Amino acid sequence: GVLIEIFKIPGFGQVHYSTSIPGFIRGNHYHTRKREIFCVIEGRGKISMRDRKSGEIKEFIVFGDQPETTEMPLNWTHNIQNIGDTEMKLIVWTNEIFDPNDPDTYPEKV
C-alpha cells in the first residue's frame, strides 16, 4: 500500500491517507502523548487495541461504506488490519506533526 501525508498544520496536527492490501496490518505501536483517530473510507478493517497496563483488548470492525471514527487511547498498543477482499483506504488524524527526533511512537504488538 501507500502512505501519503495530506497536510500538516501547527497547533492542529496532521492528516495522512494510506492504503493496504487484503490481510496487511498497519501499526503495532503505542503513543504516550500523541492522539490518533482512524477512519476507514473504503474497504473493511479490524482495529485491535491492547491496554498496556491492564492487558484489556478491544477490537472493532469498521467499514468504508459506513465511515466512523475510532480514537486510539494513549498507552494502548494498536493496529489496523485489512480484513476485506479489496484494498482498504484509511484516513488518520494525529494531534501533532510527526517529529523524527521525538516521534512518540513505540513498537509493540497488540
PDB file of C-alpha atoms in Angstrom:
ATOM      1  CA  GLY A   1       0.000   0.000   0.000  1.00  0.00           C
ATOM      2  CA  VAL A   2       0.855   3.657   0.183  1.00  0.00           C
ATOM      3  CA  LEU A   3       1.169   6.236   2.948  1.00  0.00           C
ATOM      4  CA  ILE A   4       0.680   9.883   1.955  1.00  0.00           C
ATOM      5  CA  GLU A   5       0.832  12.896   4.248  1.00  0.00           C
ATOM      6  CA  ILE A   6      -2.026  15.142   3.140  1.00  0.00           C
ATOM      7  CA  PHE A   7      -1.315  18.206   5.280  1.00  0.00           C
ATOM      8  CA  LYS A   8       0.397  19.428   8.443  1.00  0.00           C
ATOM      9  CA  ILE A   9      -0.833  22.419  10.439  1.00  0.00           C
ATOM     10  CA  PRO A  10       0.976  23.587  13.593  1.00  0.00           C
ATOM     11  CA  GLY A  11      -1.444  23.522  16.539  1.00  0.00           C
ATOM     12  CA  PHE A  12      -3.845  21.194  14.674  1.00  0.00           C
ATOM     13  CA  GLY A  13      -1.656  18.237  13.779  1.00  0.00           C
ATOM     14  CA  GLN A  14      -1.555  16.290  10.569  1.00  0.00           C
ATOM     15  CA  VAL A  15      -3.685  14.085   8.358  1.00  0.00           C
ATOM     16  CA  HIS A  16      -2.455  11.185   6.293  1.00  0.00           C
ATOM     17  CA  TYR A  17      -4.030   8.708   3.899  1.00  0.00           C
ATOM     18  CA  SER A  18      -2.989   5.095   3.470  1.00  0.00           C
ATOM     19  CA  THR A  19      -3.987   2.055   1.507  1.00  0.00           C
ATOM     20  CA  SER A  20      -3.493  -1.576   2.474  1.00  0.00           C
ATOM     21  CA  ILE A  21      -3.901  -4.806   0.563  1.00  0.00           C
ATOM     22  CA  PRO A  22      -6.070  -7.624   1.989  1.00  0.00           C
ATOM     23  CA  GLY A  23      -4.504  -9.193   5.079  1.00  0.00           C
ATOM     24  CA  PHE A  24      -1.975  -6.379   5.664  1.00  0.00           C
ATOM     25  CA  ILE A  25      -1.590  -4.982   9.199  1.00  0.00           C
ATOM     26  CA  ARG A  26      -0.528  -1.373   9.909  1.00  0.00           C
ATOM     27  CA  GLY A  27       0.549  -0.162  13.317  1.00  0.00           C
ATOM     28  CA  ASN A  28       1.504  -2.403  16.228  1.00  0.00           C
ATOM     29  CA  HIS A  29       2.741   0.545  18.245  1.00  0.00           C
ATOM     30  CA  TYR A  30       1.604   2.899  21.007  1.00  0.00           C
ATOM     31  CA  HIS A  31       1.907   6.573  21.924  1.00  0.00           C
ATOM     32  CA  THR A  32       2.320   8.262  25.290  1.00  0.00           C
ATOM     33  CA  ARG A  33       1.039  11.700  24.218  1.00  0.00           C
ATOM     34  CA  LYS A  34       0.070  11.549  20.528  1.00  0.00           C
ATOM     35  CA  ARG A  35      -3.651  11.186  19.782  1.00  0.00           C
ATOM     36  CA  GLU A  36      -4.748   9.373  16.618  1.00  0.00           C
ATOM     37  CA  ILE A  37      -8.195   8.990  15.089  1.00  0.00           C
ATOM     38  CA  PHE A  38      -8.765   6.425  12.312  1.00  0.00           C
ATOM     39  CA  CYS A  39     -11.493   6.451   9.664  1.00  0.00           C
ATOM     40  CA  VAL A  40     -11.771   3.733   7.014  1.00  0.00           C
ATOM     41  CA  ILE A  41     -13.252   5.310   3.896  1.00  0.00           C
ATOM     42  CA  GLU A  42     -13.163   2.248   1.624  1.00  0.00           C
ATOM     43  CA  GLY A  43     -12.943  -1.464   2.325  1.00  0.00           C
ATOM     44  CA  ARG A  44     -13.169  -3.281   5.637  1.00  0.00           C
ATOM     45  CA  GLY A  45     -10.799  -3.255   8.596  1.00  0.00           C
ATOM     46  CA  LYS A  46     -10.317  -4.644  12.069  1.00  0.00           C
ATOM     47  CA  ILE A  47      -8.891  -2.240  14.636  1.00  0.00           C
ATOM     48  CA  SER A  48      -7.241  -4.009  17.573  1.00  0.00           C
ATOM     49  CA  MET A  49      -6.094  -2.273  20.772  1.00  0.00           C
ATOM     50  CA  ARG A  50      -4.485  -3.516  23.985  1.00  0.00           C
ATOM     51  CA  ASP A  51      -4.186  -1.551  27.223  1.00  0.00           C
ATOM     52  CA  ARG A  52      -0.522  -1.869  28.190  1.00  0.00           C
ATOM     53  CA  LYS A  53      -1.392  -1.574  31.897  1.00  0.00           C
ATOM     54  CA  SER A  54      -4.335  -3.960  32.323  1.00  0.00           C
ATOM     55  CA  GLY A  55      -3.920  -6.182  29.241  1.00  0.00           C
ATOM     56  CA  GLU A  56      -7.539  -5.488  28.206  1.00  0.00           C
ATOM     57  CA  ILE A  57      -8.075  -5.990  24.473  1.00  0.00           C
ATOM     58  CA  LYS A  58     -10.700  -4.257  22.324  1.00  0.00           C
ATOM     59  CA  GLU A  59     -11.477  -4.936  18.668  1.00  0.00           C
ATOM     60  CA  PHE A  60     -13.673  -3.021  16.242  1.00  0.00           C
ATOM     61  CA  ILE A  61     -14.779  -3.946  12.713  1.00  0.00           C
ATOM     62  CA  VAL A  62     -15.033  -0.845  10.537  1.00  0.00           C
ATOM     63  CA  PHE A  63     -16.484  -0.404   7.054  1.00  0.00           C
ATOM     64  CA  GLY A  64     -15.765   2.161   4.361  1.00  0.00           C
ATOM     65  CA  ASP A  65     -19.399   2.218   3.263  1.00  0.00           C
ATOM     66  CA  GLN A  66     -20.336   3.270   6.829  1.00  0.00           C
ATOM     67  CA  PRO A  67     -17.407   5.520   7.823  1.00  0.00           C
ATOM     68  CA  GLU A  68     -16.973   6.221  11.514  1.00  0.00           C
ATOM     69  CA  THR A  69     -14.063   7.467  13.575  1.00  0.00           C
ATOM     70  CA  THR A  70     -12.179   5.428  16.169  1.00  0.00           C
ATOM     71  CA  GLU A  71      -9.764   7.090  18.589  1.00  0.00           C
ATOM     72  CA  MET A  72      -6.648   5.245  19.758  1.00  0.00           C
ATOM     73  CA  PRO A  73      -6.288   5.754  23.543  1.00  0.00           C
ATOM     74  CA  LEU A  74      -2.908   6.804  24.913  1.00  0.00           C
ATOM     75  CA  ASN A  75      -0.696   3.933  26.090  1.00  0.00           C
ATOM     76  CA  TRP A  76      -2.784   1.362  24.219  1.00  0.00           C
ATOM     77  CA  THR A  77      -0.858  -0.510  21.549  1.00  0.00           C
ATOM     78  CA  HIS A  78      -2.939  -0.593  18.381  1.00  0.00           C
ATOM     79  CA  ASN A  79      -3.118  -1.756  14.784  1.00  0.00           C
ATOM     80  CA  ILE A  80      -5.500  -1.984  11.863  1.00  0.00           C
ATOM     81  CA  GLN A  81      -5.776  -4.963   9.530  1.00  0.00           C
ATOM     82  CA  ASN A  82      -7.444  -5.088   6.137  1.00  0.00           C
ATOM     83  CA  ILE A  83      -9.920  -7.953   6.578  1.00  0.00           C
ATOM     84  CA  GLY A  84     -11.710  -7.368   3.288  1.00  0.00           C
ATOM     85  CA  ASP A  85     -11.182  -8.747  -0.210  1.00  0.00           C
ATOM     86  CA  THR A  86     -10.235  -5.386  -1.728  1.00  0.00           C
ATOM     87  CA  GLU A  87      -7.840  -2.553  -0.955  1.00  0.00           C
ATOM     88  CA  MET A  88      -8.634  -0.719   2.291  1.00  0.00           C
ATOM     89  CA  LYS A  89      -8.354   3.081   2.341  1.00  0.00           C
ATOM     90  CA  LEU A  90      -7.770   4.856   5.626  1.00  0.00           C
ATOM     91  CA  ILE A  91      -7.592   8.481   6.779  1.00  0.00           C
ATOM     92  CA  VAL A  92      -5.774   9.212  10.055  1.00  0.00           C
ATOM     93  CA  TRP A  93      -5.691  12.442  12.042  1.00  0.00           C
ATOM     94  CA  THR A  94      -2.885  12.938  14.560  1.00  0.00           C
ATOM     95  CA  ASN A  95      -2.890  15.838  17.019  1.00  0.00           C
ATOM     96  CA  GLU A  96       0.767  16.671  16.458  1.00  0.00           C
ATOM     97  CA  ILE A  97       3.052  16.871  13.463  1.00  0.00           C
ATOM     98  CA  PHE A  98       5.460  13.958  13.220  1.00  0.00           C
ATOM     99  CA  ASP A  99       8.920  14.842  14.509  1.00  0.00           C
ATOM    100  CA  PRO A 100      11.553  12.216  13.643  1.00  0.00           C
ATOM    101  CA  ASN A 101      13.657  13.467  16.590  1.00  0.00           C
ATOM    102  CA  ASP A 102      10.756  12.922  19.030  1.00  0.00           C
ATOM    103  CA  PRO A 103       8.304  10.525  17.323  1.00  0.00           C
ATOM    104  CA  ASP A 104       6.361   9.292  20.411  1.00  0.00           C
ATOM    105  CA  THR A 105       5.818   6.023  18.532  1.00  0.00           C
ATOM    106  CA  TYR A 106       6.922   2.834  20.293  1.00  0.00           C
ATOM    107  CA  PRO A 107       6.726  -0.549  18.519  1.00  0.00           C
ATOM    108  CA  GLU A 108       4.745  -3.210  20.361  1.00  0.00           C
ATOM    109  CA  LYS A 109       2.327  -5.854  19.102  1.00  0.00           C
ATOM    110  CA  VAL A 110      -1.277  -5.890  20.214  1.00  0.00           C
TER     111      VAL A 110
END
